[in-house]
Coordinates of C-alpha atoms in Angstrom, one line a residue:
X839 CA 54.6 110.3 67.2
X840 CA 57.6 108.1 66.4
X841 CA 56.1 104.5 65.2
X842 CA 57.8 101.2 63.7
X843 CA 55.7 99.1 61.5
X844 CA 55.9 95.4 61.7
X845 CA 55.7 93.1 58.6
X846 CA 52.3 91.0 59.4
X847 CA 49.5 89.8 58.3
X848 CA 48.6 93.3 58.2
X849 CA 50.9 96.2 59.6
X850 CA 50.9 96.3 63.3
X851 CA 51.7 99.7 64.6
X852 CA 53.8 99.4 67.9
X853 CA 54.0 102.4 70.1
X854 CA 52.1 104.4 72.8
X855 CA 49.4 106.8 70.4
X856 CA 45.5 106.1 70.0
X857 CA 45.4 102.4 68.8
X858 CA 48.9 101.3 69.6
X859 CA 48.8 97.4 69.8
X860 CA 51.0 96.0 72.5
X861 CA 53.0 93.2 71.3
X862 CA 54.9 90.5 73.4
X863 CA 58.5 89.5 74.1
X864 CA 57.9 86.9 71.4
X865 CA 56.3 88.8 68.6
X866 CA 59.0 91.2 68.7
X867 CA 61.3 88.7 68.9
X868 CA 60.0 86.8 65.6
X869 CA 58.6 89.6 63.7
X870 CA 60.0 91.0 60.9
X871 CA 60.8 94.8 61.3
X872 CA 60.3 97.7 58.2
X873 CA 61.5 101.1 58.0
X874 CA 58.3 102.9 59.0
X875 CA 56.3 106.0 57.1
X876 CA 59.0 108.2 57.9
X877 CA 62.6 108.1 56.9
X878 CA 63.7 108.6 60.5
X879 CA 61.5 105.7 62.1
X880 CA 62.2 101.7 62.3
X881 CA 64.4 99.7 60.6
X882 CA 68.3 100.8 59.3
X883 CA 69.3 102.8 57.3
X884 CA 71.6 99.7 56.9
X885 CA 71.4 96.4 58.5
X886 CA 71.9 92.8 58.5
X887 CA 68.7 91.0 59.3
X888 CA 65.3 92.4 59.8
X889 CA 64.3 90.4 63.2
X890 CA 65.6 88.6 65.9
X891 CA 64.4 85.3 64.7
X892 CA 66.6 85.4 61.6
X893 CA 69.6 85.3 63.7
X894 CA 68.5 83.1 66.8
X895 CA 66.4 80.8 65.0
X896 CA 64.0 79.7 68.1
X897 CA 66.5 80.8 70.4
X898 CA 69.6 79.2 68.9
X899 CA 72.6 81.2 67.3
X900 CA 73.7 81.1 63.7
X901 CA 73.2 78.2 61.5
X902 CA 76.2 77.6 58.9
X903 CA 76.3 75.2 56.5
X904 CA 80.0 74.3 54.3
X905 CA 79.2 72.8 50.7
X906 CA 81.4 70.6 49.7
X907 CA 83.1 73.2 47.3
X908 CA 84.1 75.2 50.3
X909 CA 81.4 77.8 49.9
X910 CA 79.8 79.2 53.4
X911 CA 76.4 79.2 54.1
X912 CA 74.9 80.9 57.1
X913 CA 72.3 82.7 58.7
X914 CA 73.6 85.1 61.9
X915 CA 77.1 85.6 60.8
X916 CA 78.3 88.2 60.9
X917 CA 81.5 90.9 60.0
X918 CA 83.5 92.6 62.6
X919 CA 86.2 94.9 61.0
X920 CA 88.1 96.8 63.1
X921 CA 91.9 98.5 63.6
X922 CA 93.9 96.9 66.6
X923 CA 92.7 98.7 69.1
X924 CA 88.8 98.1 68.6
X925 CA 88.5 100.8 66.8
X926 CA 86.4 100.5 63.2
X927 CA 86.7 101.2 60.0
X928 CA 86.6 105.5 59.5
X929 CA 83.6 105.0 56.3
X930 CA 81.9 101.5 57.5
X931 CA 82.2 101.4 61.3
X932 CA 82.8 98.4 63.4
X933 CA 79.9 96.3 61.3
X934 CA 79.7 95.3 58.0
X935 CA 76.1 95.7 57.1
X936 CA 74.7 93.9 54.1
X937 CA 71.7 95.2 53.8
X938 CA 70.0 98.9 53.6
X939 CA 66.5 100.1 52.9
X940 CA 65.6 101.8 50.1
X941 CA 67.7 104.7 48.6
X942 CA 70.7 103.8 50.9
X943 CA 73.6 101.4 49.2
X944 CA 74.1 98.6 51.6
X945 CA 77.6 98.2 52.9
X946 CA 78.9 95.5 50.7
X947 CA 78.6 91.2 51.3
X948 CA 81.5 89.2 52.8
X949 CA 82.0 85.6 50.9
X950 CA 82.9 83.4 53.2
X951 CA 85.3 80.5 52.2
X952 CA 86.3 77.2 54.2
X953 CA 90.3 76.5 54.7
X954 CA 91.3 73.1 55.8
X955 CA 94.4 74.1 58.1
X956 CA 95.4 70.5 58.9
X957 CA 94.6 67.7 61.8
X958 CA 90.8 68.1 60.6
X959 CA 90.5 71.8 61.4
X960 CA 88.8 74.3 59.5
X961 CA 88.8 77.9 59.4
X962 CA 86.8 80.3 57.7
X963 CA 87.8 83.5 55.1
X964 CA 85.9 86.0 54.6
X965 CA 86.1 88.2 51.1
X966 CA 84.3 91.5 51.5
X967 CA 82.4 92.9 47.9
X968 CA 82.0 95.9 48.9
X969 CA 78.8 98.1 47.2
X970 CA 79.6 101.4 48.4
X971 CA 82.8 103.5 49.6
X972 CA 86.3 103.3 49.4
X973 CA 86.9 100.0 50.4
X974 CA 88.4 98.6 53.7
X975 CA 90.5 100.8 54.9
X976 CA 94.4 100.0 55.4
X977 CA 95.2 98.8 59.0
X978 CA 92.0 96.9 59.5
X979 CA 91.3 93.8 60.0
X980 CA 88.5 91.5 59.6
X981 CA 86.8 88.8 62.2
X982 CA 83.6 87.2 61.8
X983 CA 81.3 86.3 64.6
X984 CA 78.3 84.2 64.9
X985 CA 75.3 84.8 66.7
X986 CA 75.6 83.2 70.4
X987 CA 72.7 80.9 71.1
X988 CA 70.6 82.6 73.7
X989 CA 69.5 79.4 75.6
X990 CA 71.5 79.7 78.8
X991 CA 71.0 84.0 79.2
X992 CA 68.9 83.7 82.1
X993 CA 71.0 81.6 83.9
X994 CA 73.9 84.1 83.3
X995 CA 71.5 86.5 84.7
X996 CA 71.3 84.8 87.8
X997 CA 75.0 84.5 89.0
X998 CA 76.0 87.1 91.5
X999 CA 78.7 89.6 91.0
X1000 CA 80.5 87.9 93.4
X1001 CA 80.9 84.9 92.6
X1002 CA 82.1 86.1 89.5
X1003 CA 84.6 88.2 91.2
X1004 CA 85.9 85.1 93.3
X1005 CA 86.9 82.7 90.4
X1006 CA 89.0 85.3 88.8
X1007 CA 93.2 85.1 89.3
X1008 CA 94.1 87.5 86.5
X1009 CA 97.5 87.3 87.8
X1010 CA 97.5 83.1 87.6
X1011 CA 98.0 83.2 91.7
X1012 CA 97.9 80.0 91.9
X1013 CA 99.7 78.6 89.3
X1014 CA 97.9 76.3 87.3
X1015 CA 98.8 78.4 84.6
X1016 CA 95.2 80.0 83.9
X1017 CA 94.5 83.6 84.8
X1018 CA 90.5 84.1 83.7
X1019 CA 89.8 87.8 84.1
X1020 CA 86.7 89.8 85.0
X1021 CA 85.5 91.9 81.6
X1022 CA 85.0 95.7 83.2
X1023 CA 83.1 97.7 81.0
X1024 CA 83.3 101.3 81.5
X1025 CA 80.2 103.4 81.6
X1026 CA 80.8 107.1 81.7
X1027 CA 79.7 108.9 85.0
X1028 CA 78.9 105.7 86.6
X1029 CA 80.8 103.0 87.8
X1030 CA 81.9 100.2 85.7
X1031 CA 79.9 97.6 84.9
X1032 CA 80.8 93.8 85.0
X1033 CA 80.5 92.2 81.4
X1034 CA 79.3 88.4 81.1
X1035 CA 77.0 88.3 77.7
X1036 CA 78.2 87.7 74.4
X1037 CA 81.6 86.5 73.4
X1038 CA 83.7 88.7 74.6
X1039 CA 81.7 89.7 77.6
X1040 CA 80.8 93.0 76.0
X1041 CA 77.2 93.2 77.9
X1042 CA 76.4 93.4 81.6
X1043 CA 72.6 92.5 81.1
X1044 CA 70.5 91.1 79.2
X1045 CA 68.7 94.7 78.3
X1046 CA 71.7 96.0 77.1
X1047 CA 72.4 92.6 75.0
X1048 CA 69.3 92.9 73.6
X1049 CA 69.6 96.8 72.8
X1050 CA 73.2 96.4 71.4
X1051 CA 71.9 93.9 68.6
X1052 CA 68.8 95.6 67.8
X1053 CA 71.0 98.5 66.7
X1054 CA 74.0 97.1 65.0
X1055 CA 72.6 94.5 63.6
X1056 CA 68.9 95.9 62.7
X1057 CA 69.5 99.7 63.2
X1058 CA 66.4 99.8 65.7
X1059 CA 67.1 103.1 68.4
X1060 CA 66.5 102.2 72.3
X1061 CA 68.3 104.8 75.1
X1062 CA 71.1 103.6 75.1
X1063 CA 72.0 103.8 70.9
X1064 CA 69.2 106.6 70.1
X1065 CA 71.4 107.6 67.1
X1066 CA 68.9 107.0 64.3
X1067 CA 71.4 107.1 61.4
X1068 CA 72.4 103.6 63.2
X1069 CA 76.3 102.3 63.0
X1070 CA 76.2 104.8 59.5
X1071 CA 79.2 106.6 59.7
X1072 CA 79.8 110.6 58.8
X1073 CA 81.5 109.5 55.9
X1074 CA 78.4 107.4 54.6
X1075 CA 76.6 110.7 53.4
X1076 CA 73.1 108.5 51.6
X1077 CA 72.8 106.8 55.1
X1078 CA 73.1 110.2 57.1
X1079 CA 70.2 111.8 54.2
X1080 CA 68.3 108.5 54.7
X1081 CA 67.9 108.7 58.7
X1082 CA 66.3 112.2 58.6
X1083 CA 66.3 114.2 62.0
X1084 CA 68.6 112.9 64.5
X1085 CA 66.9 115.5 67.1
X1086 CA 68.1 114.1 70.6
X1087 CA 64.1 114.2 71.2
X1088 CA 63.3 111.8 68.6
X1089 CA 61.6 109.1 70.2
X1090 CA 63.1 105.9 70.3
X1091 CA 62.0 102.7 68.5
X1092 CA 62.3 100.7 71.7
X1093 CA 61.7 102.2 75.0
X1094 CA 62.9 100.6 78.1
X1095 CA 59.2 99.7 78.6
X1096 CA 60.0 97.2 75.1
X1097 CA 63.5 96.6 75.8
X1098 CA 62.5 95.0 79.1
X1099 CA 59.7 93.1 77.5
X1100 CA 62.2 91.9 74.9
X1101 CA 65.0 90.8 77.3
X1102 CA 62.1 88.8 79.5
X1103 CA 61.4 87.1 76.7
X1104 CA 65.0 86.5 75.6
X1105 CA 65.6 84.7 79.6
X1106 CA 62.4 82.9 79.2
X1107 CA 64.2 80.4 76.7
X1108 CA 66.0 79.2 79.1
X1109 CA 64.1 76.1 81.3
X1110 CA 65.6 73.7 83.5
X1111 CA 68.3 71.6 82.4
X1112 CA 68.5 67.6 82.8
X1113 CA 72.3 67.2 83.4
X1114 CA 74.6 64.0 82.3
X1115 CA 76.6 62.3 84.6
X1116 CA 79.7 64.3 84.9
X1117 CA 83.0 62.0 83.8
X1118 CA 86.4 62.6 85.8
X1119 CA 88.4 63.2 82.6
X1120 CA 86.5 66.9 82.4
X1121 CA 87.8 67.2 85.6
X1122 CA 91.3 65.5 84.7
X1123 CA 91.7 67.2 81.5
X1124 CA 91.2 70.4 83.2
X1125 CA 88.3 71.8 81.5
X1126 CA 85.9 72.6 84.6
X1127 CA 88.9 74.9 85.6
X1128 CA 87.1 77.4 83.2
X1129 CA 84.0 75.8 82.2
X1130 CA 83.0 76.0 86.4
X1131 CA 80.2 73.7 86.8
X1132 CA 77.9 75.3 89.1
X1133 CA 78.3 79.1 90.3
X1134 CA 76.5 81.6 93.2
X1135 CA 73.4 83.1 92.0
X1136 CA 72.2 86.6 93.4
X1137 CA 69.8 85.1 96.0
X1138 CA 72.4 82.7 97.7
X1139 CA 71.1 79.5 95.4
X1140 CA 73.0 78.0 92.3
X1141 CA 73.3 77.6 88.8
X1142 CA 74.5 75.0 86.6
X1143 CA 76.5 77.0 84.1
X1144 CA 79.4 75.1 83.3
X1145 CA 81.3 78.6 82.4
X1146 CA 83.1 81.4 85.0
X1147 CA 82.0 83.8 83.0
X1148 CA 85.9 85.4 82.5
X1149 CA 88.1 86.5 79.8
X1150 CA 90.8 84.0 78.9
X1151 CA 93.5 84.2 76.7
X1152 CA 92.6 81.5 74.2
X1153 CA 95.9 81.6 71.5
X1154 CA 96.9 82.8 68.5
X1155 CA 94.4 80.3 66.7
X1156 CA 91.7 82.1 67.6
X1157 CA 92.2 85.4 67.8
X1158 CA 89.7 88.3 66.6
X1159 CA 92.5 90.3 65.4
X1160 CA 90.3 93.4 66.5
X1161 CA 90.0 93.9 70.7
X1162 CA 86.2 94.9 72.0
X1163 CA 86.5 97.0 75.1
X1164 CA 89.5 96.1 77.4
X1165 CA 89.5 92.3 76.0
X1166 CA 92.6 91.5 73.9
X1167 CA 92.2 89.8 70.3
X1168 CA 92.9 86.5 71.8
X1169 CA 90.7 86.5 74.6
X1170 CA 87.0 85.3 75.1
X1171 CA 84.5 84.9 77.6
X1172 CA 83.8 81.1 78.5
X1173 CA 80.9 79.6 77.0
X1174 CA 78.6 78.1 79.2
X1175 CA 78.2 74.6 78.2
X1176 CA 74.6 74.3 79.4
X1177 CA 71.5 74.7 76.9
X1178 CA 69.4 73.4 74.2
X1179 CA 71.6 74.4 71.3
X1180 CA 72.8 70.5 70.9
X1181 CA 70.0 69.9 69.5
X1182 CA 69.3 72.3 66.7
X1183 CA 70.3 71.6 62.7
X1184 CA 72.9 73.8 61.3
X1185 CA 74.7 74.9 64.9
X1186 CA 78.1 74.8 65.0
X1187 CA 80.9 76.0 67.7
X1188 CA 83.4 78.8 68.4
X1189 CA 82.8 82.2 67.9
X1190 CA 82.8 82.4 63.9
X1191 CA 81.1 78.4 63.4
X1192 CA 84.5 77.0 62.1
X1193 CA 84.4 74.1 64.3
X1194 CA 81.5 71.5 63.3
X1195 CA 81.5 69.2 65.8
X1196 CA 82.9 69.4 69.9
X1197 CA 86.1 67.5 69.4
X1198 CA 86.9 70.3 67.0
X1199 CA 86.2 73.0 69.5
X1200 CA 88.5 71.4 71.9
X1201 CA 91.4 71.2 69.5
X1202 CA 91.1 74.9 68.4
X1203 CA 92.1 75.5 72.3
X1204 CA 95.3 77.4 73.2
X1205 CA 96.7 79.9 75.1
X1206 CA 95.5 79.0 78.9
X1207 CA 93.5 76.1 77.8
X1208 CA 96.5 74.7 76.2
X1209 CA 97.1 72.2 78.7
X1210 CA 93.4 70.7 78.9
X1211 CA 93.6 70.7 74.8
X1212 CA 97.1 68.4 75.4
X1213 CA 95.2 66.4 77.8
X1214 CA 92.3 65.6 75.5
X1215 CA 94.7 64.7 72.6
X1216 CA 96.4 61.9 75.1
X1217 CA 93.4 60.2 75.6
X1218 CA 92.6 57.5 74.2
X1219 CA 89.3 57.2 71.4
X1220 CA 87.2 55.8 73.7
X1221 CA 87.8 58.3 76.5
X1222 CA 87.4 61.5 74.3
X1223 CA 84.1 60.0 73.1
X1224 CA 83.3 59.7 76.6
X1225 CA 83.9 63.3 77.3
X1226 CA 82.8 65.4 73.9
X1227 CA 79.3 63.1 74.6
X1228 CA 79.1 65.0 77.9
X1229 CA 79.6 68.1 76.3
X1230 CA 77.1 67.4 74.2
X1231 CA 74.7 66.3 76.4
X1232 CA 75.6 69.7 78.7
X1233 CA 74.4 71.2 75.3
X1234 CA 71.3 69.2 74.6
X1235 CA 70.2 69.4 78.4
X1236 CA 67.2 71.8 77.8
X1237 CA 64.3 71.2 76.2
X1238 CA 64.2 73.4 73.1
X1239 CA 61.8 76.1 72.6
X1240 CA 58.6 75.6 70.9
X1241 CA 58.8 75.9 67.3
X1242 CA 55.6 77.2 66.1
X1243 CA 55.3 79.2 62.5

């Protein structure tokens, strides 16, 4: 019987044999996974964090720090390298992974450096060291993300299909010069899917969020990624030997029984927000033409979201050089403004944490949100205090999650 041991007080053995202890949303959430008795159970062969806490911490994304030398300190960052057309890297695979478990060579560790570009902006370098292989291979790029805070998933969960379907013009119909399109994520032998979790909008539901990052970033198998060797690649021969049998009958280290209880637990962070009084200048400026204030939810109710959920081409300044299913380097899903994550130490904005505060986020803005990044840079102090405090407040208007130990 496949098992996965969890780092306790004393090792917890989750799974369905004699004595199996069931475990909430929120113990697997905060617990820290191991690789198990057998090389082909629980955590890696390579990875990047060993629970779900280190990345959310309480619910929350990554937490990045700059020095004053420059240096880059975070927790929840993380590596994307990729060719052009999403593919990765032939020996490393789409994710650098920085850690491995015993007798496999981890990946390699990216340095991250902060660039001061000009007007106040930052971006952020990344320098791999890589510990094993060849080295990056020519043609690929690298582009760093930071784990999404996960405080306004269940509201995402609760927009209809529809509605989502309604706001998009991916032909800019109208002409306001905006053309947010619907992320389609093709599912062999079924019909495509559409994607509204993460940046790019790589994820349809919460389950397959939650399945996605437990194996790329932990190397923990579900149904959908039962591959036990994890993101290890053919060419990554110790990782391969260290994964053991990759039987299609190998039982999984998260059934849909624990996926499920993981996702619940994941759209149970999110309570009810207290919203700000909305100032005309969002409106003005043009922001709530993406950033949609309220949207349809499944059962004929609404949602304050402040997002529409679509792909939009954001400029040159922020592209991810690498695309992720049908969405283009430049484009990203729009971030719903609504949450707690306002409120936690360490947060920053934008998909890699370049920007530290939310004037910075606006003025990163191209592409189709050009015009509402002009708009903010003609105000005047006072109004663009106004209007990155009600973004802020948008971001602060949940109660944050109980922090216990």
């Amino acid at each position: 019987m496949k098992r996965i041991v969890i780092a306790m007080c004393a090792a917890v053995v989750l799974g369905s044999g004699a004595g199996a202890q069931e475990m909430t949303g929120e113990q697997m959430f905060r617990q820290n996974w191991t690789s198990a008795e057998t090389t082909s159970d629980g955590l890696g062969p390579i990875f990047n964090e060993a629970s779900c806490h280190a990345c959310h911490w309480f619910g929350g994304g990554a937490r990045v720090r700059v020095r004053p030398d420059g240096e880059v300190a975070g927790a929840g960052v993380l590596l994307r390298h990729t060719f052009v057309d999403g593919k990765g890297d032939p020996h490393y695979g789409v994710q650098l992974q920085n850690k491995a478990v015993d007798g496999v060579e981890p990946e390699g560790v990216a340095d991250l450096t902060a660039l001061q570009v000009g007007d106040g902006l930052t971006r952020f370098l990344a320098s791999v060291r890589f510990a094993s292989g060849p080295g990056r291979t020519a043609g690929i790029t690298m582009s760093l993300r930071a784990a999404p805070a996960l405080d306004s998933t269940a509201l995402i969960a609760q927009v209809s299909a529809a509605a989502i379907v309604r706001g998009a013009d991916s032909q800019d119909k109208n002409g306001d010069g905006i053309s947010g399109r619907i992320h389609l994520l093709q599912v062999p032998g079924k019909r495509p899917k559409i994607g509204r979790f993460n940046w790019k909008a790589t994820a349809a539901r919460v389950e397959d969020q939650v399945a996605n990052a437990l194996w790329f970033d932990m190397g923990l198998t579900s149904p959908t990624h039962p591959a036990p060797q994890g993101e290890c690649t053919s060419r990554q021969h110790d990782c391969l030997e260290a994964s053991g049998s990759q039987s299609p009958d190998l039982a999984v280290d998260f059934d849909g029984t624990k996926i499920a209880t993981l996702a619940d637990h994941v759209r149970s962070l999110a309570m009810a927000p207290k919203l700000p009084e909305q100032p005309q200048s969002f409106v003005d400026a043009g922001c709530s033409a993406c950033h949609t204030p309220y949207m349809e939810t499944t059962d004929g109710g609404s949602v304050a979201l402040y997002s529409n959920l679509l792909l939009h081409d954001m400029g040159d300044g922020l592209t991810s050089y690498g695309g992720e299913g049908s969405a283009s380097p430049t484009e990203w899903r729009t971030t719903p403004l609504v949450g707690f994550r306002g409120q936690l130490s360490d947060h920053r904005y934008l998909h890699d944490g370049r920007a530290a505060n939310i004037d910075e986020a606006i003025r990163w803005h191209g592409g189709e949100a050009q015009q509402a990044r002009d708009a903010y840079i003609a105000m005047s102090a006072a109004e663009k205090l106004k209007l990155t405090s009600f973004v802020l407040a948008l971001m602060s208007s949940m109660p944050v999650p109980p922090q216990g130990d």
